[in-house]
Amino acid sequence: MNKKDDKEGLTRGTIQLLKDGKKDIFRELIEELKPYDQAMLYQNIPTKHKPLFLELLTLLEVTGLLRHLSKDEQLLVLKTLDPKRATDILDLMEVDDLAFLLDDLSLKEIDNLIVKMQLEEMEILRRIMRYPKKTAGRVMTTRYIWVHHSYTVEQAIHKLKSFRNIAAYINYLYVIDDDKKLIGVVSYRDLLLADLNKCIEMFMEKNVVKIDGLTKQEEAAKIIGRYDFVSLPVTDENNILVGIITVDDILDIVVQEANEDIEKLLATGKEITFQTNPFVAARRRMPWLILLLFIGLVSGGIIERFENTLETVVALAFFMPMIAGMTGNTGTQSLAVVVRGLVSEDLNFKKASQLLFRELLVGIIIGITCAIFIAMIAYVWRGSLALGLVVGASLLATLIIGTLAGTVIPLILYKLKADPAVASGPLITTINDILSLLIYFGIATMFISNLM
Amino acid sequence: MNKKDDKEGLTRGTIQLLKDGKKDIFRELIEELKPYDQAMLYQNIPTKHKPLFLELLTLLEVTGLLRHLSKDEQLLVLKTLDPKRATDILDLMEVDDLAFLLDDLSLKEIDNLIVKMQLEEMEILRRIMRYPKKTAGRVMTTRYIWVHHSYTVEQAIHKLKSFRNIAAYINYLYVIDDDKKLIGVVSYRDLLLADLNKCIEMFMEKNVVKIDGLTKQEEAAKIIGRYDFVSLPVTDENNILVGIITVDDILDIVVQEANEDIEKLLATGKEITFQTNPFVAARRRMPWLILLLFIGLVSGGIIERFENTLETVVALAFFMPMIAGMTGNTGTQSLAVVVRGLVSEDLNFKKASQLLFRELLVGIIIGITCAIFIAMIAYVWRGSLALGLVVGASLLATLIIGTLAGTVIPLILYKLKADPAVASGPLITTINDILSLLIYFGIATMFISNLM
């Protein structure tokens, strides 16, 4: 509660300062805040005060603030600033953030933005944007510090001092040989603990874990997670250092990948945040719903084919939602286990077969338990042993098949090097819906004389 | 492919070395590997070779390897080692890992394990285990280095050197005053860049972001993500430093929280990995399925109440799966948007109202589109305008209500300080299932004379 009050007080106070033109006090206040908090404050003040707010920030502060805004807001800020300042800020931004910002813009918009950037920065940006989306090369930063392996600790510290700004968010020096190949890494801690005249080569870590620029970002996240690194060097095919990936980017990637898994598993539609406007959100959610609508109609078509069976024994309809729901749900459970398991584990044929066998057993155990249960209930409820047996047997069959479908489909996609999560909730649910109705009404029609 | 071959070759080679008793070559090989890789190798070799494998590792190596094993495997390792070594390793383990390991053990088992631990370590462990699960206090490590604010850079580096082992995974020194209160933080980088005789107080960061030990771990993850920290100090109510949370722990927490959200949203059951045995997995998945079974029966009960309507117009059954499926799905979409949005955003009343209004609009837009669509299809398919209108109107109503339920329920839970994800897929699906059937058959019964 207190924290919330603080925040509102801060916003109100800031607006007042801006209105009154009390620039000095405003500056004092801003300097107390970290970039994230400056960005939140900026978001909370009315639009009319925003240009002045930005004007009173330093270039570095605006750059820091931008990192915490959405893409649309970032572009708005860049348009608000005068062109010279905007260009300076583009120069200051980390190239991976810049690549992200420019991702979906048209070529013309990009040209307008970067026309005045420093040539060198533009070259780096072009190189990064050549890597496909969601690869290590695309999310790496090129702000790292390298030293030649012949450097002493003192020389290395001297180099660090002359790259003060770049050194800020990094914790390692990268060591290269005459051919610029990456041959070692030294942490700031190692530097602190070593004698000043000691040669870097003597105590650098030679067994460097690194990844290729074309590696997928999830893979980079896996590696950072496994080895507890705070950054990971990225090399090209000749083992030449081209950038580093830092753990704060990885943290964003992990959240983003988890959200994407959820988007796919639950078919929620892409990238809908609290800020997305209703028409965009509706449009993003619609495709899945339209697909589901058609799937629902296929189910309807199946039921229509069994119209006679249903007309003869209307009670069969009572168990339809239960059987379809259970089958869909058990399939999605298996799907989620596979998709999320792959986040931290690699899979080979042996592991995949074990997993499949495990899920088959799970399907059988769950199937038998639920089948016995529902058979008894159906018998008691409707007083028909035959109905109980039909419902129970159908549920047993559909649960086993549902579990297997939820396991096999994502595994096949993984084997095909596709994203297993595209199997997604709705696909599994659909397949299981259709299979379950076919099995249920199939069995019921076979025993229709007993059911009457 | 190559990487896989490498791994299998490594495993086979290791087994051969252990069989032949070639200890020196085994040691050389082990020293090339990082803890994660040692752990994977350990997992891959047959059980009978494991005791010798462990015997040939140093205490530090076994401790590092343990971090990458599951809880069950960790306990197995500790039982395999002779008691003296096991105790030494417990002393070496970070207390947060230790607390995690002891979490679910019985008091007797804990006593057996820790009886011989150093008194000091045990004291720290007890203190950590006093914090509730999933709080900052529970996941923090107590291995950090603090200095008094009067220290010079040289004195600080001297202290760092004498705590070499602890300094390994940390990137900051924490600065305290005479009362042991936390008053500043200095990064290793700042130390490297500063003059040796400069006083720490002169350049330390005074505006320290810190959290209370009772803060939830998700909150700690949010803060680390926002400020791009690699560690975050944890203090008690008197602002006395009690531990730090490091970004590698946060990375694990973020993955774990995402998995838990998915577990809840999809009702997959708790903590099912590729290694969980089928009976345990089935047992964990069962509660939700049994619940769904009952929910399915409630749906059945509703249909039974409309038995007359259904017997009169059997075609109504054809659209049942579609209407129930669509309503459930749109509700789960909204639920996912709310639950995942809360991972990176805080919510106040204003934002919540805006979100609710947005989702209402989304429901209306989606509802109208799908309703028109399905009304036309139903009319063409069954040749009854009345049926088309009943199905369309029902779908419009259920989609709006479904969207709202998927939004309001997690928001209420959030307001009540409960986890919004406990609303979970099945709960929303259930509520929407029941509501959709009531609406559908309710409308159909009202217009039954037109449908006949």
mmCIF file of N, CA and C in Angstrom, chain A residues 32 34 36-37 67-68 160-161 164 167 171 189 192-193 207 209 226-228 248 251 258-259 262 266-268 273-276 285-286 289 292-293 300 304 311 314 318 326 329-330 333-334 336-337 340 345 347 358-359 365 369 373 381-382, chain B residues 32 34 36-37 67-68 160-161 164 167 171 189 192-193 207 209 226-228 248 251 258-259 262 266-268 273-276 279 285-286 289 292-293 300 304 311 314 318 326 329-330 333-334 336 340 345 347 358-359 369 373 381-382:
data_model
loop_
_atom_site.group_PDB
_atom_site.id
_atom_site.type_symbol
_atom_site.label_atom_id
_atom_site.label_comp_id
_atom_site.label_asym_id
_atom_site.label_seq_id
_atom_site.Cartn_x
_atom_site.Cartn_y
_atom_site.Cartn_z
ATOM 1 N N GLU A 32 18.024 10.450 -8.593
ATOM 2 C CA GLU A 32 17.820 9.448 -7.546
ATOM 3 C C GLU A 32 17.242 8.140 -8.092
ATOM 4 N N LYS A 34 16.480 4.927 -10.757
ATOM 5 C CA LYS A 34 17.133 4.030 -11.697
ATOM 6 C C LYS A 34 16.333 4.029 -13.008
ATOM 7 N N TYR A 36 14.694 1.946 -14.828
ATOM 8 C CA TYR A 36 13.358 1.362 -14.853
ATOM 9 C C TYR A 36 12.343 2.305 -14.223
ATOM 10 N N ASP A 37 12.740 2.912 -13.094
ATOM 11 C CA ASP A 37 11.807 3.793 -12.394
ATOM 12 C C ASP A 37 11.560 5.081 -13.171
ATOM 13 N N ARG A 67 15.014 1.434 -22.848
ATOM 14 C CA ARG A 67 15.090 -0.022 -22.709
ATOM 15 C C ARG A 67 13.870 -0.606 -22.010
ATOM 16 N N HIS A 68 13.191 0.219 -21.220
ATOM 17 C CA HIS A 68 12.074 -0.301 -20.429
ATOM 18 C C HIS A 68 10.720 0.059 -21.023
ATOM 19 N N LEU A 160 40.648 -1.528 -19.474
ATOM 20 C CA LEU A 160 39.324 -1.415 -18.854
ATOM 21 C C LEU A 160 38.991 0.043 -18.560
ATOM 22 N N LYS A 161 39.998 0.752 -18.007
ATOM 23 C CA LYS A 161 39.747 2.143 -17.620
ATOM 24 C C LYS A 161 39.435 3.001 -18.829
ATOM 25 N N ARG A 164 35.736 2.577 -19.880
ATOM 26 C CA ARG A 164 34.891 2.712 -18.714
ATOM 27 C C ARG A 164 33.392 2.462 -18.983
ATOM 28 N N ALA A 167 32.539 -1.064 -19.993
ATOM 29 C CA ALA A 167 32.818 -2.037 -18.937
ATOM 30 C C ALA A 167 31.670 -2.172 -17.934
ATOM 31 N N ASN A 171 31.260 -8.546 -16.804
ATOM 32 C CA ASN A 171 32.051 -9.068 -15.711
ATOM 33 C C ASN A 171 33.244 -9.883 -16.151
ATOM 34 N N ARG A 189 36.858 -10.602 -11.094
ATOM 35 C CA ARG A 189 37.327 -11.125 -9.825
ATOM 36 C C ARG A 189 38.758 -11.647 -9.938
ATOM 37 N N LEU A 192 41.114 -8.829 -10.013
ATOM 38 C CA LEU A 192 41.274 -8.208 -8.692
ATOM 39 C C LEU A 192 42.229 -9.001 -7.825
ATOM 40 N N LEU A 193 42.140 -10.331 -7.952
ATOM 41 C CA LEU A 193 42.892 -11.180 -7.045
ATOM 42 C C LEU A 193 44.331 -11.413 -7.513
ATOM 43 N N ASN A 207 39.283 -23.158 -20.982
ATOM 44 C CA ASN A 207 38.189 -24.019 -21.432
ATOM 45 C C ASN A 207 36.926 -23.155 -21.556
ATOM 46 N N VAL A 209 33.430 -21.851 -22.685
ATOM 47 C CA VAL A 209 32.152 -22.262 -23.263
ATOM 48 C C VAL A 209 31.653 -21.112 -24.117
ATOM 49 N N ARG A 226 22.790 -23.605 -17.211
ATOM 50 C CA ARG A 226 23.527 -24.778 -16.730
ATOM 51 C C ARG A 226 24.830 -24.421 -16.053
ATOM 52 N N TYR A 227 25.526 -23.441 -16.627
ATOM 53 C CA TYR A 227 26.865 -23.159 -16.111
ATOM 54 C C TYR A 227 26.881 -21.958 -15.171
ATOM 55 N N ASP A 228 25.710 -21.396 -14.884
ATOM 56 C CA ASP A 228 25.640 -20.238 -13.990
ATOM 57 C C ASP A 228 26.546 -19.098 -14.435
ATOM 58 N N ASP A 248 21.176 -10.707 -18.329
ATOM 59 C CA ASP A 248 19.928 -9.939 -18.230
ATOM 60 C C ASP A 248 19.107 -10.085 -19.506
ATOM 61 N N LEU A 251 17.463 -13.498 -19.215
ATOM 62 C CA LEU A 251 16.301 -13.468 -18.329
ATOM 63 C C LEU A 251 15.060 -13.037 -19.123
ATOM 64 N N ALA A 258 8.768 -18.591 -22.315
ATOM 65 C CA ALA A 258 7.708 -19.199 -21.503
ATOM 66 C C ALA A 258 6.352 -18.661 -21.947
ATOM 67 N N ASN A 259 6.279 -17.348 -22.187
ATOM 68 C CA ASN A 259 5.021 -16.761 -22.635
ATOM 69 C C ASN A 259 4.611 -17.328 -23.982
ATOM 70 N N ILE A 262 3.149 -20.687 -23.551
ATOM 71 C CA ILE A 262 1.780 -20.583 -23.054
ATOM 72 C C ILE A 262 0.841 -20.127 -24.166
ATOM 73 N N LEU A 266 -2.065 -22.719 -25.020
ATOM 74 C CA LEU A 266 -3.442 -22.322 -24.741
ATOM 75 C C LEU A 266 -4.067 -21.582 -25.916
ATOM 76 N N ALA A 267 -3.297 -21.438 -27.012
ATOM 77 C CA ALA A 267 -3.821 -20.760 -28.192
ATOM 78 C C ALA A 267 -4.385 -19.388 -27.839
ATOM 79 N N THR A 268 -3.608 -18.611 -27.115
ATOM 80 C CA THR A 268 -4.126 -17.315 -26.690
ATOM 81 C C THR A 268 -3.899 -16.247 -27.737
ATOM 82 N N THR A 273 -0.511 -8.055 -24.438
ATOM 83 C CA THR A 273 -0.158 -7.578 -23.105
ATOM 84 C C THR A 273 -1.332 -6.757 -22.568
ATOM 85 N N PHE A 274 -1.140 -6.192 -21.383
ATOM 86 C CA PHE A 274 -2.203 -5.361 -20.817
ATOM 87 C C PHE A 274 -2.448 -4.117 -21.678
ATOM 88 N N GLN A 275 -1.413 -3.754 -22.480
ATOM 89 C CA GLN A 275 -1.542 -2.504 -23.235
ATOM 90 C C GLN A 275 -2.152 -2.686 -24.633
ATOM 91 N N THR A 276 -2.192 -3.900 -25.122
ATOM 92 C CA THR A 276 -2.702 -4.140 -26.479
ATOM 93 C C THR A 276 -4.129 -3.606 -26.606
ATOM 94 N N ARG A 285 -6.451 -13.041 -31.349
ATOM 95 C CA ARG A 285 -7.061 -14.229 -30.754
ATOM 96 C C ARG A 285 -7.967 -14.965 -31.731
ATOM 97 N N MET A 286 -8.468 -14.238 -32.735
ATOM 98 C CA MET A 286 -9.498 -14.784 -33.612
ATOM 99 C C MET A 286 -9.099 -16.032 -34.391
ATOM 100 N N LEU A 289 -9.727 -19.186 -32.659
ATOM 101 C CA LEU A 289 -11.138 -19.403 -32.341
ATOM 102 C C LEU A 289 -11.901 -19.835 -33.585
ATOM 103 N N LEU A 292 -11.129 -23.344 -34.107
ATOM 104 C CA LEU A 292 -11.875 -24.158 -33.150
ATOM 105 C C LEU A 292 -13.336 -24.273 -33.533
ATOM 106 N N LEU A 293 -13.840 -23.215 -34.119
ATOM 107 C CA LEU A 293 -15.225 -23.216 -34.569
ATOM 108 C C LEU A 293 -15.417 -24.313 -35.604
ATOM 109 N N GLY A 300 -19.597 -31.807 -34.626
ATOM 110 C CA GLY A 300 -21.044 -31.802 -34.877
ATOM 111 C C GLY A 300 -21.390 -32.753 -36.008
ATOM 112 N N GLU A 304 -23.793 -35.972 -36.001
ATOM 113 C CA GLU A 304 -24.894 -36.093 -36.956
ATOM 114 C C GLU A 304 -24.915 -37.492 -37.591
ATOM 115 N N GLU A 311 -30.642 -40.543 -31.185
ATOM 116 C CA GLU A 311 -32.099 -40.446 -31.033
ATOM 117 C C GLU A 311 -32.657 -41.629 -30.258
ATOM 118 N N VAL A 314 -30.994 -41.063 -25.955
ATOM 119 C CA VAL A 314 -30.634 -39.657 -25.730
ATOM 120 C C VAL A 314 -29.637 -39.522 -24.578
ATOM 121 N N PHE A 318 -25.585 -37.130 -22.508
ATOM 122 C CA PHE A 318 -25.208 -36.641 -21.178
ATOM 123 C C PHE A 318 -23.708 -36.808 -20.922
ATOM 124 N N MET A 326 -12.414 -34.823 -20.907
ATOM 125 C CA MET A 326 -11.360 -35.615 -20.279
ATOM 126 C C MET A 326 -10.261 -35.956 -21.279
ATOM 127 N N ASN A 329 -8.245 -32.949 -22.099
ATOM 128 C CA ASN A 329 -7.419 -32.513 -20.986
ATOM 129 C C ASN A 329 -6.224 -33.411 -20.744
ATOM 130 N N THR A 330 -6.420 -34.702 -20.829
ATOM 131 C CA THR A 330 -5.286 -35.581 -20.578
ATOM 132 C C THR A 330 -4.230 -35.412 -21.675
ATOM 133 N N GLN A 333 -2.299 -32.266 -20.913
ATOM 134 C CA GLN A 333 -1.366 -32.524 -19.811
ATOM 135 C C GLN A 333 -0.072 -33.125 -20.340
ATOM 136 N N SER A 334 -0.205 -34.155 -21.177
ATOM 137 C CA SER A 334 0.995 -34.797 -21.730
ATOM 138 C C SER A 334 1.788 -33.808 -22.567
ATOM 139 N N ALA A 336 1.970 -30.583 -22.296
ATOM 140 C CA ALA A 336 2.678 -29.619 -21.453
ATOM 141 C C ALA A 336 3.925 -30.244 -20.839
ATOM 142 N N VAL A 337 3.822 -31.501 -20.418
ATOM 143 C CA VAL A 337 4.979 -32.177 -19.834
ATOM 144 C C VAL A 337 6.116 -32.243 -20.853
ATOM 145 N N ARG A 340 7.454 -28.412 -21.820
ATOM 146 C CA ARG A 340 8.236 -27.743 -20.785
ATOM 147 C C ARG A 340 9.454 -28.557 -20.393
ATOM 148 N N GLU A 345 15.901 -29.815 -20.886
ATOM 149 C CA GLU A 345 16.570 -31.068 -21.218
ATOM 150 C C GLU A 345 16.708 -31.261 -22.722
ATOM 151 N N LEU A 347 16.905 -34.140 -25.766
ATOM 152 C CA LEU A 347 16.209 -35.414 -25.893
ATOM 153 C C LEU A 347 16.910 -36.262 -26.945
ATOM 154 N N ARG A 358 6.501 -44.294 -20.670
ATOM 155 C CA ARG A 358 5.996 -43.785 -19.391
ATOM 156 C C ARG A 358 4.587 -43.239 -19.564
ATOM 157 N N GLU A 359 4.395 -42.401 -20.614
ATOM 158 C CA GLU A 359 3.094 -41.779 -20.816
ATOM 159 C C GLU A 359 2.029 -42.820 -21.159
ATOM 160 N N ILE A 365 -3.001 -46.307 -16.499
ATOM 161 C CA ILE A 365 -3.366 -46.189 -15.076
ATOM 162 C C ILE A 365 -4.551 -45.240 -14.908
ATOM 163 N N THR A 369 -8.555 -46.328 -13.862
ATOM 164 C CA THR A 369 -9.162 -45.724 -12.673
ATOM 165 C C THR A 369 -10.448 -44.981 -13.034
ATOM 166 N N PHE A 373 -14.616 -45.905 -12.297
ATOM 167 C CA PHE A 373 -15.357 -44.861 -11.619
ATOM 168 C C PHE A 373 -16.620 -44.464 -12.390
ATOM 169 N N TRP A 381 -26.649 -43.923 -11.978
ATOM 170 C CA TRP A 381 -27.427 -42.760 -12.408
ATOM 171 C C TRP A 381 -28.553 -43.159 -13.359
ATOM 172 N N ARG A 382 -28.218 -43.933 -14.399
ATOM 173 C CA ARG A 382 -29.199 -44.237 -15.429
ATOM 174 C C ARG A 382 -29.764 -45.649 -15.274
ATOM 175 N N GLU B 32 38.825 -31.349 -17.138
ATOM 176 C CA GLU B 32 38.452 -30.602 -18.342
ATOM 177 C C GLU B 32 36.972 -30.211 -18.331
ATOM 178 N N LYS B 34 33.151 -29.015 -16.909
ATOM 179 C CA LYS B 34 32.505 -28.113 -15.960
ATOM 180 C C LYS B 34 31.487 -28.910 -15.138
ATOM 181 N N TYR B 36 28.330 -28.940 -14.632
ATOM 182 C CA TYR B 36 27.142 -29.470 -15.290
ATOM 183 C C TYR B 36 27.486 -30.716 -16.099
ATOM 184 N N ASP B 37 28.628 -30.660 -16.816
ATOM 185 C CA ASP B 37 28.998 -31.787 -17.668
ATOM 186 C C ASP B 37 29.424 -32.996 -16.839
ATOM 187 N N ARG B 67 24.737 -29.860 -7.521
ATOM 188 C CA ARG B 67 23.813 -28.773 -7.879
ATOM 189 C C ARG B 67 22.998 -29.098 -9.115
ATOM 190 N N HIS B 68 23.531 -29.999 -9.959
ATOM 191 C CA HIS B 68 22.855 -30.267 -11.222
ATOM 192 C C HIS B 68 22.083 -31.575 -11.215
ATOM 193 N N LEU B 160 38.855 -9.385 -0.061
ATOM 194 C CA LEU B 160 38.442 -10.270 -1.154
ATOM 195 C C LEU B 160 39.387 -11.453 -1.280
ATOM 196 N N LYS B 161 40.698 -11.148 -1.207
ATOM 197 C CA LYS B 161 41.687 -12.212 -1.377
ATOM 198 C C LYS B 161 41.594 -13.246 -0.271
ATOM 199 N N ARG B 164 38.704 -15.733 -1.015
ATOM 200 C CA ARG B 164 38.810 -16.198 -2.379
ATOM 201 C C ARG B 164 37.654 -17.113 -2.814
ATOM 202 N N ALA B 167 34.277 -15.469 -2.973
ATOM 203 C CA ALA B 167 34.206 -14.408 -3.971
ATOM 204 C C ALA B 167 33.895 -14.928 -5.368
ATOM 205 N N ASN B 171 29.700 -10.570 -7.724
ATOM 206 C CA ASN B 171 30.253 -9.452 -8.468
ATOM 207 C C ASN B 171 30.193 -8.137 -7.712
ATOM 208 N N ARG B 189 33.948 -4.193 -10.780
ATOM 209 C CA ARG B 189 34.397 -3.261 -11.802
ATOM 210 C C ARG B 189 34.814 -1.926 -11.184
ATOM 211 N N LEU B 192 38.083 -2.253 -9.606
ATOM 212 C CA LEU B 192 39.181 -2.314 -10.584
ATOM 213 C C LEU B 192 39.545 -0.929 -11.098
ATOM 214 N N LEU B 193 38.515 -0.101 -11.278
ATOM 215 C CA LEU B 193 38.738 1.190 -11.912
ATOM 216 C C LEU B 193 39.207 2.263 -10.929
ATOM 217 N N ASN B 207 22.367 4.371 -3.419
ATOM 218 C CA ASN B 207 20.951 4.124 -3.654
ATOM 219 C C ASN B 207 20.762 2.627 -3.903
ATOM 220 N N VAL B 209 19.192 -0.927 -4.128
ATOM 221 C CA VAL B 209 17.924 -1.650 -4.237
ATOM 222 C C VAL B 209 18.078 -2.954 -3.469
ATOM 223 N N ARG B 226 14.172 -6.042 -13.869
ATOM 224 C CA ARG B 226 13.987 -4.638 -14.197
ATOM 225 C C ARG B 226 15.277 -3.852 -14.164
ATOM 226 N N TYR B 227 16.120 -4.162 -13.187
ATOM 227 C CA TYR B 227 17.309 -3.341 -13.000
ATOM 228 C C TYR B 227 18.557 -3.974 -13.599
ATOM 229 N N ASP B 228 18.384 -5.129 -14.260
ATOM 230 C CA ASP B 228 19.529 -5.819 -14.849
ATOM 231 C C ASP B 228 20.658 -6.051 -13.854
ATOM 232 N N ASP B 248 21.709 -16.341 -11.147
ATOM 233 C CA ASP B 248 21.567 -17.726 -11.613
ATOM 234 C C ASP B 248 20.440 -18.438 -10.867
ATOM 235 N N LEU B 251 17.246 -17.143 -12.480
ATOM 236 C CA LEU B 251 16.972 -17.808 -13.753
ATOM 237 C C LEU B 251 16.213 -19.113 -13.497
ATOM 238 N N ALA B 258 7.362 -20.210 -14.401
ATOM 239 C CA ALA B 258 6.658 -20.370 -15.680
ATOM 240 C C ALA B 258 6.063 -21.771 -15.767
ATOM 241 N N ASN B 259 6.845 -22.765 -15.343
ATOM 242 C CA ASN B 259 6.325 -24.130 -15.369
ATOM 243 C C ASN B 259 5.124 -24.270 -14.455
ATOM 244 N N ILE B 262 2.113 -22.872 -16.078
ATOM 245 C CA ILE B 262 1.591 -23.812 -17.071
ATOM 246 C C ILE B 262 0.902 -24.982 -16.386
ATOM 247 N N LEU B 266 -2.927 -25.363 -17.332
ATOM 248 C CA LEU B 266 -3.336 -26.545 -18.080
ATOM 249 C C LEU B 266 -3.677 -27.706 -17.157
ATOM 250 N N ALA B 267 -3.575 -27.475 -15.849
ATOM 251 C CA ALA B 267 -3.896 -28.533 -14.891
ATOM 252 C C ALA B 267 -3.125 -29.805 -15.180
ATOM 253 N N THR B 268 -1.832 -29.675 -15.350
ATOM 254 C CA THR B 268 -1.046 -30.855 -15.700
ATOM 255 C C THR B 268 -0.607 -31.640 -14.475
ATOM 256 N N THR B 273 8.471 -34.315 -14.494
ATOM 257 C CA THR B 273 9.568 -34.163 -15.446
ATOM 258 C C THR B 273 9.678 -35.443 -16.257
ATOM 259 N N PHE B 274 10.674 -35.489 -17.133
ATOM 260 C CA PHE B 274 10.875 -36.699 -17.926
ATOM 261 C C PHE B 274 11.239 -37.882 -17.033
ATOM 262 N N GLN B 275 11.769 -37.590 -15.816
ATOM 263 C CA GLN B 275 12.248 -38.678 -14.967
ATOM 264 C C GLN B 275 11.186 -39.241 -14.012
ATOM 265 N N THR B 276 10.087 -38.494 -13.821
ATOM 266 C CA THR B 276 9.064 -38.940 -12.869
ATOM 267 C C THR B 276 8.557 -40.329 -13.255
ATOM 268 N N PHE B 279 3.752 -44.128 -12.004
ATOM 269 C CA PHE B 279 2.733 -44.130 -10.956
ATOM 270 C C PHE B 279 2.643 -42.774 -10.272
ATOM 271 N N ARG B 285 -1.373 -36.296 -11.759
ATOM 272 C CA ARG B 285 -2.316 -35.798 -12.757
ATOM 273 C C ARG B 285 -3.753 -36.115 -12.392
ATOM 274 N N MET B 286 -3.950 -37.150 -11.577
ATOM 275 C CA MET B 286 -5.286 -37.646 -11.318
ATOM 276 C C MET B 286 -6.249 -36.633 -10.690
ATOM 277 N N LEU B 289 -8.079 -34.573 -13.088
ATOM 278 C CA LEU B 289 -8.925 -35.349 -13.991
ATOM 279 C C LEU B 289 -10.192 -35.805 -13.282
ATOM 280 N N LEU B 292 -12.403 -32.937 -13.145
ATOM 281 C CA LEU B 292 -13.013 -32.715 -14.455
ATOM 282 C C LEU B 292 -14.105 -33.726 -14.747
ATOM 283 N N LEU B 293 -13.897 -34.913 -14.242
ATOM 284 C CA LEU B 293 -14.899 -35.963 -14.420
ATOM 285 C C LEU B 293 -16.213 -35.521 -13.785
ATOM 286 N N GLY B 300 -23.467 -33.066 -17.777
ATOM 287 C CA GLY B 300 -24.416 -34.117 -18.145
ATOM 288 C C GLY B 300 -25.753 -33.908 -17.462
ATOM 289 N N GLU B 304 -29.393 -33.353 -19.061
ATOM 290 C CA GLU B 304 -30.511 -34.214 -18.686
ATOM 291 C C GLU B 304 -31.758 -33.381 -18.386
ATOM 292 N N GLU B 311 -34.586 -34.151 -27.015
ATOM 293 C CA GLU B 311 -35.297 -35.212 -27.734
ATOM 294 C C GLU B 311 -36.134 -34.630 -28.869
ATOM 295 N N VAL B 314 -32.989 -33.066 -31.920
ATOM 296 C CA VAL B 314 -31.701 -33.746 -31.702
ATOM 297 C C VAL B 314 -30.551 -32.926 -32.299
ATOM 298 N N PHE B 318 -25.656 -31.371 -32.057
ATOM 299 C CA PHE B 318 -24.540 -31.194 -32.987
ATOM 300 C C PHE B 318 -23.688 -29.975 -32.625
ATOM 301 N N MET B 326 -15.712 -23.463 -27.564
ATOM 302 C CA MET B 326 -15.388 -22.061 -27.821
ATOM 303 C C MET B 326 -15.397 -21.241 -26.536
ATOM 304 N N ASN B 329 -12.454 -22.066 -24.399
ATOM 305 C CA ASN B 329 -11.205 -21.591 -24.966
ATOM 306 C C ASN B 329 -11.023 -20.093 -24.849
ATOM 307 N N THR B 330 -12.082 -19.338 -25.112
ATOM 308 C CA THR B 330 -11.932 -17.888 -25.017
ATOM 309 C C THR B 330 -11.669 -17.489 -23.569
ATOM 310 N N GLN B 333 -8.036 -18.172 -22.865
ATOM 311 C CA GLN B 333 -7.209 -17.146 -23.508
ATOM 312 C C GLN B 333 -7.099 -15.924 -22.587
ATOM 313 N N SER B 334 -8.236 -15.454 -22.110
ATOM 314 C CA SER B 334 -8.223 -14.273 -21.234
ATOM 315 C C SER B 334 -7.420 -14.556 -19.972
ATOM 316 N N ALA B 336 -4.958 -16.623 -19.532
ATOM 317 C CA ALA B 336 -3.516 -16.646 -19.805
ATOM 318 C C ALA B 336 -2.972 -15.227 -19.945
ATOM 319 N N ARG B 340 -0.052 -14.217 -17.253
ATOM 320 C CA ARG B 340 1.298 -13.941 -17.722
ATOM 321 C C ARG B 340 1.614 -12.460 -17.699
ATOM 322 N N GLU B 345 4.281 -7.183 -14.787
ATOM 323 C CA GLU B 345 3.655 -5.910 -14.450
ATOM 324 C C GLU B 345 2.957 -5.959 -13.095
ATOM 325 N N LEU B 347 -0.216 -4.378 -10.868
ATOM 326 C CA LEU B 347 -1.559 -3.995 -11.274
ATOM 327 C C LEU B 347 -2.189 -3.114 -10.203
ATOM 328 N N ARG B 358 -11.204 -3.664 -21.632
ATOM 329 C CA ARG B 358 -10.619 -4.135 -22.884
ATOM 330 C C ARG B 358 -11.120 -5.534 -23.208
ATOM 331 N N GLU B 359 -11.078 -6.430 -22.205
ATOM 332 C CA GLU B 359 -11.485 -7.810 -22.456
ATOM 333 C C GLU B 359 -12.980 -7.894 -22.782
ATOM 334 N N THR B 369 -18.533 -11.522 -34.354
ATOM 335 C CA THR B 369 -17.974 -12.155 -35.554
ATOM 336 C C THR B 369 -18.360 -13.629 -35.634
ATOM 337 N N PHE B 373 -21.139 -15.768 -38.184
ATOM 338 C CA PHE B 373 -20.567 -16.883 -38.914
ATOM 339 C C PHE B 373 -21.349 -18.172 -38.680
ATOM 340 N N TRP B 381 -26.655 -25.493 -43.107
ATOM 341 C CA TRP B 381 -26.489 -26.920 -42.836
ATOM 342 C C TRP B 381 -27.829 -27.606 -42.541
ATOM 343 N N ARG B 382 -28.597 -27.025 -41.613
ATOM 344 C CA ARG B 382 -29.811 -27.689 -41.166
ATOM 345 C C ARG B 382 -31.064 -27.075 -41.785
#
